[in-house]
């Protein structure tokens, strides 16, 4: 079955420290990859996406992610986090076979940034 | 411009009642999606519309759930005989098209449904 795994349910980090949020997927078909952020009581906002080309993609708010096809991973990174980055982060995948229009989401990682 | 809007923002209903949740997509977006987000989980796909027709309804959990988009714009998700397990945030998203590699789904703020 095609699935998306975010192993870390919560990641605490101090302000200005670097952070990595992990995402792995299981599939043998081609994929498009996305990271979304959800602030409290708000909708999902796209941070960045990988469709093709360079495996390192840059998004909004200083975030970046790297696609690793051999490890089926798409980890999200930021070199220096701010208090305002505290939110829930979701990895999502489009599997390019039947039903490819839909996004399959991971369970999310809550990033907690403290002073 | 205006984003995806959803009404109501909160809905509390009793077990066994019927509810309707409304989604107003971004103007010009032909594709519309419904997802359900249970507490502590990521959103789960329910149904996808391309224009007026449901192109993929494989995520609807059972026949109590039904969705329509009669004019290819506003969509309504209908839940009959609600159960406590239906309590969740129901998210709507729209995109310019469902196919093609570069489409982006824009999400609404969601409707929080609580079944008592």
PDB file of N, CA, C and O in Angstrom, chain B residues 61-111:
ATOM      1  N   UNK B  61     -16.230   7.122   3.257  1.00  0.00           N
ATOM      2  CA  UNK B  61     -16.163   5.945   4.127  1.00  0.00           C
ATOM      3  C   UNK B  61     -17.344   4.990   3.998  1.00  0.00           C
ATOM      4  O   UNK B  61     -17.176   3.786   4.201  1.00  0.00           O
ATOM      5  N   UNK B  62     -18.515   5.502   3.686  1.00  0.00           N
ATOM      6  CA  UNK B  62     -19.703   4.653   3.541  1.00  0.00           C
ATOM      7  C   UNK B  62     -20.803   5.452   2.863  1.00  0.00           C
ATOM      8  O   UNK B  62     -20.599   6.629   2.508  1.00  0.00           O
ATOM      9  N   UNK B  63     -21.947   4.822   2.675  1.00  0.00           N
ATOM     10  CA  UNK B  63     -23.010   5.479   1.905  1.00  0.00           C
ATOM     11  C   UNK B  63     -23.759   6.542   2.702  1.00  0.00           C
ATOM     12  O   UNK B  63     -24.708   7.141   2.201  1.00  0.00           O
ATOM     13  N   UNK B  64     -23.354   6.826   3.929  1.00  0.00           N
ATOM     14  CA  UNK B  64     -23.955   7.955   4.639  1.00  0.00           C
ATOM     15  C   UNK B  64     -23.367   9.284   4.153  1.00  0.00           C
ATOM     16  O   UNK B  64     -23.935  10.343   4.422  1.00  0.00           O
ATOM     17  N   UNK B  65     -22.234   9.210   3.485  1.00  0.00           N
ATOM     18  CA  UNK B  65     -21.542  10.399   3.004  1.00  0.00           C
ATOM     19  C   UNK B  65     -21.832  10.585   1.513  1.00  0.00           C
ATOM     20  O   UNK B  65     -21.730   9.643   0.725  1.00  0.00           O
ATOM     21  N   UNK B  66     -22.136  11.832   1.163  1.00  0.00           N
ATOM     22  CA  UNK B  66     -22.428  12.143  -0.232  1.00  0.00           C
ATOM     23  C   UNK B  66     -22.029  13.593  -0.492  1.00  0.00           C
ATOM     24  O   UNK B  66     -22.098  14.433   0.404  1.00  0.00           O
ATOM     25  N   UNK B  67     -21.554  13.882  -1.682  1.00  0.00           N
ATOM     26  CA  UNK B  67     -21.173  15.253  -2.003  1.00  0.00           C
ATOM     27  C   UNK B  67     -21.655  15.609  -3.390  1.00  0.00           C
ATOM     28  O   UNK B  67     -21.738  14.746  -4.267  1.00  0.00           O
ATOM     29  N   UNK B  68     -21.971  16.879  -3.576  1.00  0.00           N
ATOM     30  CA  UNK B  68     -22.451  17.365  -4.869  1.00  0.00           C
ATOM     31  C   UNK B  68     -21.745  18.658  -5.231  1.00  0.00           C
ATOM     32  O   UNK B  68     -21.262  19.393  -4.361  1.00  0.00           O
ATOM     33  N   UNK B  69     -21.759  18.931  -6.523  1.00  0.00           N
ATOM     34  CA  UNK B  69     -21.204  20.189  -7.032  1.00  0.00           C
ATOM     35  C   UNK B  69     -21.970  20.519  -8.320  1.00  0.00           C
ATOM     36  O   UNK B  69     -21.446  20.444  -9.422  1.00  0.00           O
ATOM     37  N   UNK B  70     -23.233  20.863  -8.192  1.00  0.00           N
ATOM     38  CA  UNK B  70     -24.157  20.919  -9.330  1.00  0.00           C
ATOM     39  C   UNK B  70     -23.799  21.912 -10.430  1.00  0.00           C
ATOM     40  O   UNK B  70     -24.109  21.667 -11.586  1.00  0.00           O
ATOM     41  N   UNK B  71     -23.153  23.002 -10.087  1.00  0.00           N
ATOM     42  CA  UNK B  71     -22.836  23.996 -11.109  1.00  0.00           C
ATOM     43  C   UNK B  71     -21.338  24.134 -11.323  1.00  0.00           C
ATOM     44  O   UNK B  71     -20.890  25.099 -11.946  1.00  0.00           O
ATOM     45  N   UNK B  72     -20.584  23.205 -10.779  1.00  0.00           N
ATOM     46  CA  UNK B  72     -19.140  23.232 -10.990  1.00  0.00           C
ATOM     47  C   UNK B  72     -18.414  24.271 -10.180  1.00  0.00           C
ATOM     48  O   UNK B  72     -17.244  24.563 -10.453  1.00  0.00           O
ATOM     49  N   UNK B  73     -19.090  24.826  -9.168  1.00  0.00           N
ATOM     50  CA  UNK B  73     -18.429  25.802  -8.306  1.00  0.00           C
ATOM     51  C   UNK B  73     -18.570  25.361  -6.853  1.00  0.00           C
ATOM     52  O   UNK B  73     -17.786  24.527  -6.381  1.00  0.00           O
ATOM     53  N   UNK B  74     -19.597  25.848  -6.175  1.00  0.00           N
ATOM     54  CA  UNK B  74     -19.833  25.495  -4.770  1.00  0.00           C
ATOM     55  C   UNK B  74     -20.100  23.997  -4.646  1.00  0.00           C
ATOM     56  O   UNK B  74     -20.757  23.391  -5.491  1.00  0.00           O
ATOM     57  N   UNK B  75     -19.582  23.438  -3.564  1.00  0.00           N
ATOM     58  CA  UNK B  75     -19.828  22.018  -3.283  1.00  0.00           C
ATOM     59  C   UNK B  75     -20.406  21.872  -1.887  1.00  0.00           C
ATOM     60  O   UNK B  75     -20.113  22.665  -0.985  1.00  0.00           O
ATOM     61  N   UNK B  76     -21.238  20.846  -1.729  1.00  0.00           N
ATOM     62  CA  UNK B  76     -21.818  20.531  -0.430  1.00  0.00           C
ATOM     63  C   UNK B  76     -21.512  19.088  -0.087  1.00  0.00           C
ATOM     64  O   UNK B  76     -21.766  18.186  -0.906  1.00  0.00           O
ATOM     65  N   UNK B  77     -20.975  18.890   1.096  1.00  0.00           N
ATOM     66  CA  UNK B  77     -20.751  17.546   1.624  1.00  0.00           C
ATOM     67  C   UNK B  77     -21.900  17.245   2.569  1.00  0.00           C
ATOM     68  O   UNK B  77     -22.187  18.037   3.478  1.00  0.00           O
ATOM     69  N   UNK B  78     -22.568  16.122   2.335  1.00  0.00           N
ATOM     70  CA  UNK B  78     -23.761  15.774   3.097  1.00  0.00           C
ATOM     71  C   UNK B  78     -23.502  14.503   3.880  1.00  0.00           C
ATOM     72  O   UNK B  78     -22.986  13.520   3.321  1.00  0.00           O
ATOM     73  N   UNK B  79     -23.841  14.529   5.144  1.00  0.00           N
ATOM     74  CA  UNK B  79     -23.659  13.361   5.997  1.00  0.00           C
ATOM     75  C   UNK B  79     -25.001  13.022   6.631  1.00  0.00           C
ATOM     76  O   UNK B  79     -25.593  13.838   7.339  1.00  0.00           O
ATOM     77  N   UNK B  80     -25.472  11.803   6.374  1.00  0.00           N
ATOM     78  CA  UNK B  80     -26.738  11.350   6.934  1.00  0.00           C
ATOM     79  C   UNK B  80     -26.480  10.540   8.197  1.00  0.00           C
ATOM     80  O   UNK B  80     -25.432   9.922   8.360  1.00  0.00           O
ATOM     81  N   UNK B  81     -27.466  10.536   9.077  1.00  0.00           N
ATOM     82  CA  UNK B  81     -27.422   9.676  10.279  1.00  0.00           C
ATOM     83  C   UNK B  81     -26.045   9.750  10.940  1.00  0.00           C
ATOM     84  O   UNK B  81     -25.354   8.749  11.094  1.00  0.00           O
ATOM     85  N   UNK B  82     -25.662  10.960  11.305  1.00  0.00           N
ATOM     86  CA  UNK B  82     -24.317  11.179  11.834  1.00  0.00           C
ATOM     87  C   UNK B  82     -24.027  10.287  13.032  1.00  0.00           C
ATOM     88  O   UNK B  82     -24.910   9.970  13.845  1.00  0.00           O
ATOM     89  N   UNK B  83     -22.759   9.913  13.134  1.00  0.00           N
ATOM     90  CA  UNK B  83     -22.262   9.102  14.239  1.00  0.00           C
ATOM     91  C   UNK B  83     -21.138   9.858  14.933  1.00  0.00           C
ATOM     92  O   UNK B  83     -20.521  10.754  14.344  1.00  0.00           O
ATOM     93  N   UNK B  84     -20.879   9.481  16.195  1.00  0.00           N
ATOM     94  CA  UNK B  84     -19.837  10.189  16.949  1.00  0.00           C
ATOM     95  C   UNK B  84     -18.483  10.083  16.251  1.00  0.00           C
ATOM     96  O   UNK B  84     -17.654  10.980  16.310  1.00  0.00           O
ATOM     97  N   UNK B  85     -18.264   9.000  15.558  1.00  0.00           N
ATOM     98  CA  UNK B  85     -17.007   8.815  14.831  1.00  0.00           C
ATOM     99  C   UNK B  85     -16.842   9.736  13.631  1.00  0.00           C
ATOM    100  O   UNK B  85     -15.748   9.811  13.057  1.00  0.00           O
ATOM    101  N   UNK B  86     -17.909  10.432  13.261  1.00  0.00           N
ATOM    102  CA  UNK B  86     -17.807  11.393  12.163  1.00  0.00           C
ATOM    103  C   UNK B  86     -17.204  12.718  12.627  1.00  0.00           C
ATOM    104  O   UNK B  86     -16.897  13.579  11.796  1.00  0.00           O
ATOM    105  N   UNK B  87     -17.050  12.890  13.922  1.00  0.00           N
ATOM    106  CA  UNK B  87     -16.482  14.129  14.457  1.00  0.00           C
ATOM    107  C   UNK B  87     -15.062  14.312  13.936  1.00  0.00           C
ATOM    108  O   UNK B  87     -14.214  13.425  14.084  1.00  0.00           O
ATOM    109  N   UNK B  88     -14.821  15.446  13.314  1.00  0.00           N
ATOM    110  CA  UNK B  88     -13.529  15.712  12.672  1.00  0.00           C
ATOM    111  C   UNK B  88     -13.578  17.121  12.090  1.00  0.00           C
ATOM    112  O   UNK B  88     -14.625  17.783  12.125  1.00  0.00           O
ATOM    113  N   UNK B  89     -12.445  17.545  11.551  1.00  0.00           N
ATOM    114  CA  UNK B  89     -12.427  18.775  10.762  1.00  0.00           C
ATOM    115  C   UNK B  89     -12.508  18.371   9.290  1.00  0.00           C
ATOM    116  O   UNK B  89     -11.707  17.562   8.823  1.00  0.00           O
ATOM    117  N   UNK B  90     -13.455  18.931   8.584  1.00  0.00           N
ATOM    118  CA  UNK B  90     -13.639  18.627   7.171  1.00  0.00           C
ATOM    119  C   UNK B  90     -13.044  19.773   6.357  1.00  0.00           C
ATOM    120  O   UNK B  90     -13.454  20.921   6.483  1.00  0.00           O
ATOM    121  N   UNK B  91     -12.048  19.421   5.569  1.00  0.00           N
ATOM    122  CA  UNK B  91     -11.307  20.402   4.789  1.00  0.00           C
ATOM    123  C   UNK B  91     -11.711  20.338   3.323  1.00  0.00           C
ATOM    124  O   UNK B  91     -11.900  19.255   2.770  1.00  0.00           O
ATOM    125  N   UNK B  92     -11.794  21.476   2.720  1.00  0.00           N
ATOM    126  CA  UNK B  92     -12.048  21.574   1.292  1.00  0.00           C
ATOM    127  C   UNK B  92     -10.843  22.226   0.635  1.00  0.00           C
ATOM    128  O   UNK B  92     -10.197  23.110   1.221  1.00  0.00           O
ATOM    129  N   UNK B  93     -10.513  21.800  -0.560  1.00  0.00           N
ATOM    130  CA  UNK B  93      -9.419  22.404  -1.313  1.00  0.00           C
ATOM    131  C   UNK B  93      -9.848  22.549  -2.764  1.00  0.00           C
ATOM    132  O   UNK B  93     -10.713  21.812  -3.239  1.00  0.00           O
ATOM    133  N   UNK B  94      -9.244  23.499  -3.452  1.00  0.00           N
ATOM    134  CA  UNK B  94      -9.508  23.634  -4.880  1.00  0.00           C
ATOM    135  C   UNK B  94      -8.205  23.864  -5.615  1.00  0.00           C
ATOM    136  O   UNK B  94      -7.208  24.299  -5.031  1.00  0.00           O
ATOM    137  N   UNK B  95      -8.219  23.565  -6.910  1.00  0.00           N
ATOM    138  CA  UNK B  95      -7.044  23.808  -7.740  1.00  0.00           C
ATOM    139  C   UNK B  95      -7.502  24.142  -9.157  1.00  0.00           C
ATOM    140  O   UNK B  95      -8.640  23.861  -9.539  1.00  0.00           O
ATOM    141  N   UNK B  96      -6.589  24.729  -9.937  1.00  0.00           N
ATOM    142  CA  UNK B  96      -6.928  25.141 -11.295  1.00  0.00           C
ATOM    143  C   UNK B  96      -7.372  23.947 -12.124  1.00  0.00           C
ATOM    144  O   UNK B  96      -8.268  24.049 -12.943  1.00  0.00           O
ATOM    145  N   UNK B  97      -6.704  22.827 -11.924  1.00  0.00           N
ATOM    146  CA  UNK B  97      -7.058  21.615 -12.648  1.00  0.00           C
ATOM    147  C   UNK B  97      -6.623  20.431 -11.809  1.00  0.00           C
ATOM    148  O   UNK B  97      -5.774  20.556 -10.933  1.00  0.00           O
ATOM    149  N   UNK B  98      -7.221  19.298 -12.063  1.00  0.00           N
ATOM    150  CA  UNK B  98      -6.837  18.120 -11.294  1.00  0.00           C
ATOM    151  C   UNK B  98      -5.639  17.417 -11.867  1.00  0.00           C
ATOM    152  O   UNK B  98      -4.864  16.811 -11.153  1.00  0.00           O
ATOM    153  N   UNK B  99      -5.479  17.523 -13.166  1.00  0.00           N
ATOM    154  CA  UNK B  99      -4.358  16.846 -13.820  1.00  0.00           C
ATOM    155  C   UNK B  99      -3.254  17.850 -14.097  1.00  0.00           C
ATOM    156  O   UNK B  99      -3.427  19.042 -13.941  1.00  0.00           O
ATOM    157  N   UNK B 100      -2.117  17.376 -14.500  1.00  0.00           N
ATOM    158  CA  UNK B 100      -0.994  18.270 -14.758  1.00  0.00           C
ATOM    159  C   UNK B 100      -0.085  18.320 -13.554  1.00  0.00           C
ATOM    160  O   UNK B 100      -0.535  18.235 -12.419  1.00  0.00           O
ATOM    161  N   UNK B 101       1.187  18.461 -13.766  1.00  0.00           N
ATOM    162  CA  UNK B 101       2.150  18.316 -12.677  1.00  0.00           C
ATOM    163  C   UNK B 101       2.239  19.494 -11.725  1.00  0.00           C
ATOM    164  O   UNK B 101       2.674  19.338 -10.594  1.00  0.00           O
ATOM    165  N   UNK B 102       1.823  20.674 -12.146  1.00  0.00           N
ATOM    166  CA  UNK B 102       2.148  21.831 -11.328  1.00  0.00           C
ATOM    167  C   UNK B 102       0.961  22.396 -10.558  1.00  0.00           C
ATOM    168  O   UNK B 102       1.075  23.441  -9.948  1.00  0.00           O
ATOM    169  N   UNK B 103      -0.143  21.664 -10.570  1.00  0.00           N
ATOM    170  CA  UNK B 103      -1.284  22.224  -9.867  1.00  0.00           C
ATOM    171  C   UNK B 103      -0.996  22.277  -8.366  1.00  0.00           C
ATOM    172  O   UNK B 103      -0.258  21.473  -7.830  1.00  0.00           O
ATOM    173  N   UNK B 104      -1.590  23.234  -7.701  1.00  0.00           N
ATOM    174  CA  UNK B 104      -1.475  23.334  -6.250  1.00  0.00           C
ATOM    175  C   UNK B 104      -2.866  23.337  -5.656  1.00  0.00           C
ATOM    176  O   UNK B 104      -3.752  24.024  -6.154  1.00  0.00           O
ATOM    177  N   UNK B 105      -3.052  22.581  -4.624  1.00  0.00           N
ATOM    178  CA  UNK B 105      -4.330  22.579  -3.922  1.00  0.00           C
ATOM    179  C   UNK B 105      -4.306  23.663  -2.849  1.00  0.00           C
ATOM    180  O   UNK B 105      -3.411  23.701  -2.011  1.00  0.00           O
ATOM    181  N   UNK B 106      -5.306  24.547  -2.891  1.00  0.00           N
ATOM    182  CA  UNK B 106      -5.462  25.609  -1.907  1.00  0.00           C
ATOM    183  C   UNK B 106      -6.559  25.182  -0.933  1.00  0.00           C
ATOM    184  O   UNK B 106      -7.669  24.876  -1.357  1.00  0.00           O
ATOM    185  N   UNK B 107      -6.220  25.193   0.338  1.00  0.00           N
ATOM    186  CA  UNK B 107      -7.129  24.672   1.346  1.00  0.00           C
ATOM    187  C   UNK B 107      -7.918  25.785   2.029  1.00  0.00           C
ATOM    188  O   UNK B 107      -7.402  26.882   2.273  1.00  0.00           O
ATOM    189  N   UNK B 108      -9.144  25.458   2.367  1.00  0.00           N
ATOM    190  CA  UNK B 108      -9.954  26.325   3.201  1.00  0.00           C
ATOM    191  C   UNK B 108      -9.640  26.102   4.673  1.00  0.00           C
ATOM    192  O   UNK B 108      -8.871  25.202   5.012  1.00  0.00           O
ATOM    193  N   UNK B 109     -10.252  26.897   5.564  1.00  0.00           N
ATOM    194  CA  UNK B 109      -9.973  26.794   6.995  1.00  0.00           C
ATOM    195  C   UNK B 109     -10.619  25.592   7.656  1.00  0.00           C
ATOM    196  O   UNK B 109     -10.276  25.255   8.787  1.00  0.00           O
ATOM    197  N   UNK B 110     -11.557  24.958   6.965  1.00  0.00           N
ATOM    198  CA  UNK B 110     -12.183  23.760   7.504  1.00  0.00           C
ATOM    199  C   UNK B 110     -13.465  24.034   8.270  1.00  0.00           C
ATOM    200  O   UNK B 110     -13.731  25.157   8.714  1.00  0.00           O
ATOM    201  N   UNK B 111     -14.266  22.986   8.394  1.00  0.00           N
ATOM    202  CA  UNK B 111     -15.449  22.982   9.258  1.00  0.00           C
ATOM    203  C   UNK B 111     -15.226  21.935  10.333  1.00  0.00           C
ATOM    204  O   UNK B 111     -14.993  20.768  10.031  1.00  0.00           O
TER     205      UNK B 111
END
